[in-house]
Each structure stands twice: as structure tokens, then as C-alpha cells.
Coordinates of C-alpha atoms and ligand atoms in Angstrom, one line a residue:
M1 CA 11.5 -12.5 -5.3
P2 CA 11.3 -15.9 -7.0
P3 CA 9.1 -17.9 -7.3
E4 CA 6.6 -15.0 -7.0
A5 CA 8.4 -13.1 -9.8
R6 CA 7.9 -16.1 -12.1
R7 CA 4.2 -16.0 -11.5
W8 CA 4.3 -12.3 -12.2
R9 CA 5.9 -12.8 -15.6
R10 CA 3.4 -15.5 -16.4
F11 CA 0.6 -13.0 -15.5
T12 CA 2.0 -10.5 -18.0
S13 CA 2.5 -13.1 -20.7
V14 CA -1.1 -14.4 -20.4
F15 CA -2.3 -10.7 -20.6
A16 CA -0.1 -10.2 -23.7
D17 CA -1.5 -13.3 -25.3
S18 CA -5.1 -12.2 -24.6
V19 CA -4.8 -8.7 -26.0
E20 CA -2.4 -9.4 -28.9
A21 CA -5.1 -11.9 -30.1
A22 CA -7.4 -8.9 -30.4
G23 CA -4.9 -6.8 -32.5
Y24 CA -3.2 -4.7 -29.7
E25 CA 0.5 -3.8 -30.1
C26 CA 2.9 -3.5 -27.2
I27 CA 4.0 0.1 -26.2
I28 CA 6.8 0.8 -23.7
P29 CA 6.3 4.3 -22.4
P30 CA 9.1 6.0 -20.3
M31 CA 9.1 5.7 -16.5
F32 CA 9.1 9.5 -16.2
E33 CA 7.8 12.5 -18.2
E34 CA 7.9 16.2 -17.9
I35 CA 5.5 16.8 -15.0
G36 CA 3.0 18.8 -17.2
V37 CA 2.1 15.6 -19.1
F38 CA 0.5 14.2 -15.8
Q39 CA -0.8 17.6 -14.6
R40 CA -3.1 17.5 -17.7
L41 CA -4.9 14.7 -16.0
G42 CA -6.6 17.4 -13.9
D43 CA -6.0 19.2 -10.7
A44 CA -8.9 17.6 -8.9
T45 CA -7.3 14.2 -8.7
D46 CA -5.2 13.0 -5.7
V47 CA -3.0 11.1 -8.1
V48 CA -1.8 14.5 -9.5
T49 CA -2.1 16.9 -6.6
K50 CA -0.8 14.8 -3.7
E51 CA 0.8 11.6 -4.9
M52 CA 3.3 12.3 -7.6
Y53 CA 6.9 11.6 -7.1
D54 CA 8.5 14.6 -8.7
F55 CA 11.9 16.2 -8.9
V56 CA 14.0 18.8 -10.7
D57 CA 16.7 17.1 -12.8
K58 CA 20.2 18.4 -13.4
G59 CA 18.9 20.3 -16.5
D60 CA 16.3 22.1 -14.4
R61 CA 13.5 20.2 -15.9
H62 CA 10.5 19.4 -13.6
I63 CA 10.0 15.7 -13.9
A64 CA 7.6 13.2 -12.4
L65 CA 7.7 9.4 -12.1
R66 CA 4.6 8.1 -13.9
P67 CA 1.6 7.6 -11.6
E68 CA -0.3 5.9 -14.4
H69 CA 0.2 5.0 -18.1
T70 CA -2.6 6.8 -20.0
A71 CA -1.1 10.2 -20.1
S72 CA 2.2 8.9 -21.4
V73 CA 0.4 6.9 -24.2
C74 CA -1.6 10.0 -25.2
R75 CA 1.6 12.1 -25.1
A76 CA 3.2 9.6 -27.4
F77 CA 0.2 9.7 -29.7
A78 CA 0.2 13.5 -29.9
E79 CA 3.9 13.5 -30.6
H80 CA 4.1 10.7 -33.2
R81 CA 0.6 10.8 -34.7
P82 CA 0.2 7.1 -35.6
V83 CA -2.6 5.9 -37.9
V84 CA -5.9 5.4 -36.1
P85 CA -7.4 3.3 -34.7
W86 CA -4.3 2.9 -32.5
K87 CA -4.6 -0.1 -30.3
V88 CA -1.8 -0.6 -27.7
W89 CA -1.1 -2.5 -24.5
Y90 CA 1.5 -2.0 -21.8
S91 CA 2.8 -3.4 -18.6
G92 CA 5.0 -1.7 -16.0
S93 CA 5.4 0.1 -12.7
N94 CA 3.6 3.2 -11.5
F95 CA 4.6 5.4 -8.5
R96 CA 2.1 7.1 -6.2
Y97 CA 2.9 8.6 -2.8
E98 CA 0.0 6.9 -1.1
K99 CA -0.6 5.6 2.4
A100 CA 0.9 2.2 1.9
Q101 CA -1.2 -0.8 3.2
A102 CA -2.2 -4.3 2.1
G103 CA -3.1 -4.0 -1.7
R104 CA -1.9 -0.3 -1.9
Y105 CA 1.7 0.4 -2.5
R106 CA 3.9 3.3 -3.5
Q107 CA 5.3 1.3 -6.4
F108 CA 2.8 -1.0 -8.1
D109 CA 2.4 -2.6 -11.4
Q110 CA -0.3 -2.4 -14.0
V111 CA -1.2 -4.0 -17.3
G112 CA -3.6 -2.2 -19.6
V113 CA -4.8 -1.2 -23.0
E114 CA -5.6 2.1 -24.7
V115 CA -7.3 2.7 -28.0
L116 CA -7.2 6.1 -29.7
G117 CA -9.3 7.4 -32.6
V118 CA -12.6 5.4 -32.3
D119 CA -15.9 6.6 -31.0
D120 CA -17.9 3.5 -31.6
A121 CA -19.7 2.0 -28.6
L122 CA -18.8 -1.4 -29.8
L123 CA -15.1 -0.6 -29.1
D124 CA -16.1 0.1 -25.5
V125 CA -17.6 -3.4 -25.5
E126 CA -14.4 -4.9 -26.9
V127 CA -12.2 -3.2 -24.4
I128 CA -14.4 -4.0 -21.3
A129 CA -14.8 -7.6 -22.5
L130 CA -11.0 -8.0 -22.9
G131 CA -10.4 -7.1 -19.3
W132 CA -13.3 -9.4 -18.2
E133 CA -12.1 -12.4 -20.2
F134 CA -8.6 -11.9 -18.9
F135 CA -9.8 -12.3 -15.3
Q136 CA -11.7 -15.3 -16.4
R137 CA -8.7 -16.8 -18.1
I138 CA -6.5 -16.6 -15.0
G139 CA -9.3 -18.4 -13.1
L140 CA -10.9 -15.5 -11.1
R141 CA -14.6 -16.2 -10.5
K142 CA -15.4 -13.6 -7.9
V143 CA -14.9 -10.5 -10.0
T144 CA -17.9 -8.2 -10.7
L145 CA -17.9 -5.7 -13.5
L146 CA -19.4 -2.3 -12.5
L147 CA -20.5 0.0 -15.3
N148 CA -21.6 3.6 -15.6
S149 CA -21.7 6.5 -17.9
L150 CA -20.4 10.0 -16.9
G151 CA -22.0 11.6 -20.0
D152 CA -20.4 14.2 -22.2
S153 CA -18.5 17.1 -20.7
G154 CA -21.6 19.4 -20.6
D155 CA -23.6 16.6 -18.8
R156 CA -20.9 16.0 -16.4
E157 CA -20.6 19.7 -15.5
R158 CA -24.3 20.0 -14.9
Y159 CA -24.2 16.9 -12.8
V160 CA -21.2 18.2 -10.8
S161 CA -23.1 21.5 -10.0
A162 CA -26.2 19.6 -8.9
L163 CA -24.0 17.4 -6.7
R164 CA -22.2 20.4 -5.2
A165 CA -25.5 22.0 -4.4
Y166 CA -26.8 18.8 -2.8
F167 CA -23.7 18.2 -0.6
E168 CA -23.5 21.9 0.3
Q169 CA -27.1 21.4 1.7
H170 CA -26.0 18.4 3.7
R171 CA -22.5 19.8 4.6
D172 CA -23.0 19.5 8.4
S173 CA -23.5 15.7 8.1
L174 CA -20.3 15.2 6.0
S175 CA -17.0 14.1 7.5
D176 CA -14.2 16.7 7.5
E177 CA -12.4 14.7 4.8
A178 CA -15.5 14.8 2.6
K179 CA -15.9 18.5 3.2
L180 CA -12.4 19.1 1.9
T181 CA -13.0 16.8 -1.1
L182 CA -16.2 18.7 -1.9
E183 CA -14.2 21.9 -2.3
R184 CA -12.0 20.3 -5.0
N185 CA -14.3 17.8 -6.7
P186 CA -17.8 16.9 -5.6
L187 CA -17.7 13.7 -7.7
R188 CA -15.0 12.3 -5.5
V189 CA -17.2 12.7 -2.4
L190 CA -19.2 9.7 -3.9
D191 CA -16.1 7.6 -3.4
S192 CA -16.0 8.1 0.4
K193 CA -16.1 4.8 2.3
R194 CA -16.8 6.5 5.6
E195 CA -19.9 5.3 7.3
S196 CA -20.9 8.9 8.3
D197 CA -20.9 10.0 4.6
R198 CA -22.8 7.0 3.3
S199 CA -26.3 8.2 4.2
V200 CA -25.7 11.6 2.6
I201 CA -24.3 9.9 -0.5
D202 CA -27.2 7.4 -0.7
G203 CA -29.6 10.4 -1.2
A204 CA -27.4 12.3 -3.8
P205 CA -28.7 12.8 -7.3
T206 CA -27.4 10.3 -9.8
I207 CA -25.8 11.0 -13.2
A208 CA -28.5 9.1 -15.3
S209 CA -31.0 12.0 -15.3
F210 CA -28.2 14.4 -16.6
L211 CA -27.1 12.4 -19.6
S212 CA -27.6 13.9 -23.1
D213 CA -29.5 11.8 -25.7
D214 CA -26.3 10.9 -27.4
A215 CA -24.6 9.7 -24.2
T216 CA -27.7 7.8 -23.2
A217 CA -27.8 6.0 -26.7
H218 CA -24.0 5.3 -26.4
F219 CA -24.5 3.7 -23.0
G220 CA -27.4 1.7 -24.2
Q221 CA -25.3 0.2 -27.0
V222 CA -22.5 -0.6 -24.6
C223 CA -24.9 -2.4 -22.3
A224 CA -26.5 -4.2 -25.2
G225 CA -23.2 -5.3 -26.6
L226 CA -21.9 -6.8 -23.3
T227 CA -25.2 -8.7 -22.9
A228 CA -24.9 -10.0 -26.5
I229 CA -21.6 -11.6 -25.8
G230 CA -22.5 -12.9 -22.3
V231 CA -20.4 -10.5 -20.2
P232 CA -22.3 -9.9 -16.9
F233 CA -22.2 -6.4 -15.5
V234 CA -23.9 -4.3 -12.8
V235 CA -24.8 -0.7 -13.5
N236 CA -23.6 1.5 -10.6
E237 CA -24.5 5.1 -11.0
R238 CA -22.1 6.1 -8.1
L239 CA -19.1 4.8 -10.1
V240 CA -17.1 8.0 -10.9
R241 CA -13.4 6.8 -11.0
G242 CA -10.5 8.9 -10.0
L243 CA -9.3 10.8 -13.0
D244 CA -10.9 14.0 -14.2
Y245 CA -10.8 13.2 -17.9
Y246 CA -13.2 10.3 -18.0
R247 CA -16.3 10.9 -20.3
R248 CA -19.2 8.6 -21.1
T249 CA -18.3 4.9 -20.3
T250 CA -16.5 4.2 -17.0
F251 CA -16.1 0.8 -15.5
E252 CA -14.4 -1.0 -12.7
Y253 CA -13.7 -4.7 -11.9
V254 CA -14.0 -5.5 -8.2
S255 CA -13.1 -8.7 -6.4
E256 CA -15.5 -10.0 -3.7
A257 CA -12.6 -12.1 -2.5
L258 CA -10.7 -8.9 -1.3
S259 CA -11.6 -6.7 1.6
S260 CA -13.9 -3.8 0.4
A261 CA -11.4 -1.0 1.0
Q262 CA -9.0 -2.2 -1.7
N263 CA -11.2 -4.5 -3.8
A264 CA -10.8 -2.8 -7.2
V265 CA -8.6 -5.0 -9.4
G266 CA -8.9 -2.8 -12.4
G267 CA -10.8 0.0 -14.0
G268 CA -11.0 2.3 -17.0
G269 CA -13.2 4.4 -19.2
R270 CA -13.5 6.6 -22.2
Y271 CA -11.5 9.9 -22.1
D272 CA -12.3 12.1 -25.0
G273 CA -10.1 15.3 -24.8
L274 CA -6.9 14.1 -23.2
V275 CA -4.9 13.9 -26.5
E276 CA -6.1 17.4 -27.5
D277 CA -4.9 18.7 -24.1
L278 CA -1.5 17.2 -24.8
G279 CA -1.2 19.1 -28.1
G280 CA -2.6 16.5 -30.5
P281 CA -5.8 16.6 -32.7
A282 CA -9.2 16.0 -31.0
T283 CA -9.1 12.2 -30.6
P284 CA -11.5 10.0 -28.7
G285 CA -9.8 7.4 -26.4
I286 CA -10.7 4.5 -24.1
G287 CA -8.7 2.1 -22.0
F288 CA -8.3 0.2 -18.8
A289 CA -5.6 -0.6 -16.3
L290 CA -5.5 -3.7 -14.2
G291 CA -3.5 -3.8 -10.9
V292 CA -1.1 -6.7 -11.1
D293 CA -0.3 -6.7 -7.3
R294 CA -3.9 -6.6 -6.3
T295 CA -5.1 -9.1 -8.9
L296 CA -2.5 -11.6 -7.6
L297 CA -3.8 -11.0 -4.1
A298 CA -7.3 -11.8 -5.4
C299 CA -5.8 -15.0 -7.0
D300 CA -4.3 -16.0 -3.6
A301 CA -7.7 -15.4 -2.0
E302 CA -9.5 -17.6 -4.6
E303 CA -6.7 -20.1 -4.7
V304 CA -6.2 -19.8 -8.5
F305 CA -3.3 -19.0 -10.8
S306 CA -0.9 -20.5 -8.3
E307 CA 2.9 -20.4 -8.6
S308 CA 3.9 -23.1 -11.1
T309 CA 6.6 -25.4 -9.9
G310 CA 10.1 -25.2 -11.4
L311 CA 10.5 -26.1 -15.0
I312 CA 14.0 -27.6 -15.0
D313 CA 14.1 -30.7 -17.3
A314 CA 17.5 -31.9 -16.2
F315 CA 20.1 -31.1 -13.6
I316 CA 23.7 -32.2 -14.4
I317 CA 25.8 -33.6 -11.6
D318 CA 29.4 -33.9 -12.6
V319 CA 31.6 -35.0 -9.7
V320 CA 34.8 -35.4 -11.8
D321 CA 35.9 -32.0 -13.1
G322 CA 32.7 -30.2 -14.3
Q323 CA 33.8 -30.3 -17.9
T324 CA 31.3 -32.8 -19.0
A325 CA 28.6 -30.8 -17.3
L326 CA 29.8 -27.8 -19.3
S327 CA 29.5 -29.6 -22.7
L328 CA 26.3 -31.5 -21.9
S329 CA 24.4 -28.4 -20.5
T330 CA 25.5 -26.4 -23.6
S331 CA 24.3 -29.0 -26.1
L332 CA 21.1 -29.9 -24.2
R333 CA 20.1 -26.2 -23.9
L334 CA 20.6 -25.7 -27.7
A335 CA 18.4 -28.8 -28.2
G336 CA 15.7 -26.9 -26.3
F337 CA 15.8 -28.5 -22.9
V338 CA 15.8 -26.4 -19.6
V339 CA 19.0 -27.4 -17.9
D340 CA 20.8 -26.4 -14.7
R341 CA 24.0 -27.9 -13.2
G342 CA 26.2 -28.0 -10.1
F343 CA 29.3 -26.0 -9.6
D344 CA 32.4 -25.9 -7.4
G345 CA 33.1 -29.6 -7.5
R346 CA 30.5 -30.3 -4.7
S347 CA 29.9 -33.8 -3.4
M348 CA 27.4 -36.0 -5.1
K349 CA 25.1 -35.7 -2.0
S350 CA 25.2 -31.9 -2.1
Q351 CA 24.5 -31.7 -5.9
M352 CA 21.7 -34.2 -5.6
K353 CA 20.1 -31.9 -3.0
A354 CA 20.5 -29.0 -5.3
A355 CA 18.8 -30.9 -8.1
D356 CA 15.9 -31.7 -5.8
R357 CA 15.7 -28.1 -4.7
A358 CA 15.6 -26.9 -8.3
G359 CA 12.5 -29.1 -8.9
A360 CA 14.4 -30.9 -11.7
R361 CA 12.6 -33.8 -13.3
C362 CA 15.9 -35.7 -14.0
A363 CA 19.4 -35.8 -12.5
V364 CA 22.1 -36.6 -15.1
I365 CA 25.0 -38.1 -13.1
I366 CA 28.6 -38.2 -14.2
G367 CA 30.8 -40.1 -11.7
A368 CA 34.3 -41.5 -12.3
D369 CA 33.0 -44.7 -14.1
E370 CA 30.7 -42.6 -16.4
H371 CA 33.5 -40.2 -17.1
E372 CA 35.8 -43.0 -18.1
A373 CA 33.2 -44.8 -20.3
G374 CA 31.6 -41.7 -21.9
T375 CA 28.3 -42.5 -20.4
C376 CA 25.9 -40.8 -17.9
T377 CA 23.4 -42.1 -15.5
V378 CA 19.9 -40.5 -15.8
R379 CA 17.8 -40.7 -12.7
N380 CA 14.1 -39.9 -12.9
L381 CA 13.6 -37.9 -9.7
A382 CA 9.9 -38.5 -9.5
T383 CA 10.1 -42.3 -9.8
S384 CA 13.8 -42.9 -8.8
E385 CA 14.2 -45.2 -11.8
Q386 CA 17.6 -44.8 -13.3
I387 CA 19.4 -46.0 -16.4
T388 CA 23.0 -45.6 -17.7
I389 CA 23.4 -44.6 -21.4
Q390 CA 25.9 -43.1 -23.7
Q391 CA 26.3 -39.3 -23.4
S392 CA 25.5 -39.1 -27.1
E393 CA 22.1 -40.7 -26.6
L394 CA 21.2 -38.3 -23.7
A395 CA 19.0 -35.8 -25.8
T396 CA 17.0 -38.6 -27.3
H397 CA 16.5 -40.3 -24.0
L398 CA 15.5 -37.1 -22.2
A399 CA 12.9 -36.5 -24.8
T400 CA 11.2 -39.8 -23.9
V401 CA 11.1 -38.7 -20.2
V402 CA 10.2 -35.0 -20.3
G403 CA 8.8 -34.7 -23.9
S404 CA 10.4 -33.4 -27.0
R405 CA 11.5 -29.7 -27.2
T406 CA 12.0 -27.2 -30.0
P407 CA 15.7 -26.7 -30.6
R408 CA 17.1 -23.2 -29.8
R409 CA 19.6 -22.6 -32.6
P410 CA 21.8 -19.6 -32.4
S411 CA 20.7 -17.2 -35.1
S412 CA 23.0 -17.0 -38.1
Ligands
AMP1 P1 -6.3 3.5 -11.3 O1 -5.2 3.9 -12.2 O2 -6.2 4.3 -10.0 O3 -7.7 3.5 -11.9 O4 -6.0 2.1 -10.9 C1 -6.3 0.9 -11.6 C2 -6.0 -0.3 -10.8 O5 -4.6 -0.3 -10.4 C3 -6.8 -0.4 -9.5 O6 -8.0 -1.0 -9.7 C4 -5.9 -1.2 -8.6 O7 -6.0 -2.6 -8.9 C5 -4.5 -0.8 -9.1 N1 -3.9 0.2 -8.2 C6 -4.1 1.5 -8.1 N2 -3.3 2.1 -7.2 C7 -2.6 1.2 -6.6 C8 -1.7 1.1 -5.5 N3 -1.2 2.2 -5.0 N4 -1.1 -0.1 -5.2 C9 -1.6 -1.2 -5.8 N5 -2.5 -1.2 -6.8 C10 -3.0 -0.1 -7.2

């Protein structure tokens, strides 16, 4: 609802500015795909196994509403084979059948980036820093960047076996939910927020000792790069992230201003292998997604990035026949001003109220006298000063009150 929706749009436009300044191009993936596209994300993730909104369409195709964007971006890459490096950004809704609660919804928005075709650790640094700088830019100061490496696929498999063995040993102390998770994906047990699981998790082996030399070197370069450009981070060896396809670098941005159950405002990582699974050539990838709904909750909690007030320059009040309001609003809008007007021949009092409600900076009044004389009375709604001028001088006068504007000319 307005005015929240205006803030939402501003959020996306600040994000677009930030990433387009780094060479990322907008991509608009479809809302739904053939379900197999998302199933490639892995059968050990809740997003795929439990939370997808799927249906069979009239052509007997099995379709799912997108639970995230990465799979669609990789599908598009595999299908269209653009030149690499391919740097894209997106914004839009995702759908997950989750237990809805504050900060966790069944339809929620994300903005994010993906880069395909580059292995360089300095790209990880660029991507992670872009997310970090965006949070800084909208004014958030209580965001922490958590960083980890999941190693290459062999490292990850050896680590998962070690974890499985460890949790099996301590099975009796785990919650029923954690026992079930253990069957499907021992890594996800590390995510359990249950107090009873915490002490077992605290003693679990960590990934660091399973990393290959290459993965260790890559992670070292990422840490050094972030340090070199002054992006603070905390290495968290328990950070595993939800989707199966993550390799090497994983990261999450958490907000201390939110309650700990839903405090992740964004996250991402490197996913080498997903494009290949979707029928493309072997292609390294990395990206992140930031939760718009939840980041705005963090903004509320930190009292930053507030809703801006209305941007109406002039509200035209024509109490004669509305025709002067029609011609003046048309010409002022073409001259670049933001203009609204009253309708239905309402009384002066009622239209004045509407001008106030719209947050207009000026009211332009056309009463019987002004109508007769081809003039208008411009009232500055902040100072209550008013002046009567020729209608032909209105644009020049408005510019002195609200500042000059760039004309919007119809394209020829
Ligand atoms: P994910 O794709 O699960 O890594 O999520 C990335 C970000 O999206 C998270 O850090 C959250 O900020 C946000 N997010 C994920 N799921 C939800 C949801 N159900 N409702 C609101 N925000 C979400």
C-alpha cells in the first residue's frame, strides 16, 4: 500500500543504481518455470522439497512458481549462452510455502545479482562488497557480514560424511527435527536454532580442516580483498546456507536490529555446477539475494531509509469548471513539474484539504475572479504566502518556489 510501496520502489532504484554502477545489467526472469529447473537446486533443500508452489497447467506441464531467482538466471544462461562474464541483477517476488511469521512470508521480494563465467576470487570480493555497500548506502549500520568457505565438491562431501558420523554418535541428544534433517542433509543440522541441539552443534567438526589447498587459497584471497577495501567481516565456520549447490565462498548479511530467528537480510555464494546441471557448459557462478521485506524491517528498527513525504509540486484547485485545471496540469507536467488536481467540482475547502493531504508544496487556485482575468493565485502551503499572477507566468513562478525541473517532452 502507499506510501510503503513508494519506499519499496525507491529501495529497488537505489539498488539498481548501486549495481549498474558496477556494470551489472537488469534481467527479468519469468515468475514460473518448468519444475525441473528448480529441482536441480537439490533434493536436500526445504525450498525445493517442501516449499514450492507447483501445479499442472492446461498443457499438462508441471510448473512451479519461482522460490528464488538463481535457477532461472542459470537456465536463461544455458539457453541463450551470452558472452561471459555475464553480470546481471534482478528484483522481484519469490514464493515459498513457509510458516508465515514476522519477516517470513509466502510471497516476498528479493533484489540480487548473479555473475557467470568467472572463477577469480576478486569477483567474490566485488559481489560481497556490492551487497555490503548497498546496506551502508540505505543507512543500515547494524549489519554484520558472515563469511565461510564450503570448499570444492570433494571437500564438501568429505565434510558431510564427517558431520554425519559425528551427529549419528550424538543422535540421542538431538531434537526430533534435527534427527529428520540429519537423514536428508547433515549440513542443515548446523542451522538448527533449538537450544537442545546447540551443545551438540558446538562440538561438531568445522569445514576448515577439510578444505583443499585450492579452496583454502581462494578463501584467503577473498578475505584479503575484503580487508583491502575496508569491508568488515566475521568468519563463521557454521555458515552453510540453504541451497545444495553452493561451493567455496558463502556469505550472509545479518542484522542485529532484528530478532535472531529471522535476522538474515541477505546471503549468497559461489555455485559452480548449476549451469551444467541445467544443460549448459561448465560455468562458475556467484551471486547474492537480499530480502526486500526483511531489510525494510531492519530499516524500521534502525529508523533509517524512512518513507519520503509526497513529492507533489503543485495541486490545482479550479472551482469554476475544471477546464483551467485540465490545461494547466497538462502544460505544467510537460514542463517537468509533479502536479495533481481536484475533480468533481468540489468546494474550495474540500480541494484545499485534498492539496494538504497530497503533501503538495503549492496550491494553484482558480476562482471566479482568476478565471475571468486569466490569472491564478499561488499559495505556498508551507509558509501560507500567496501571490496572484498571470496563468502564462505560472511555470516560471513555480520554478522559483520548488526549483527548476527538466521538461518531459513527448517523444517525436
Ligand atoms: P535465501 O534465498 O533463502 O538465501 O534468502 C535470501 C534472503 O531473502 C534472506 O536473507 C531473507 O532476507 C530473504 N528471505 C528468504 N525467505 C524469505 C521469506 N519467506 N520471507 C521474507 N524474506 C525471505
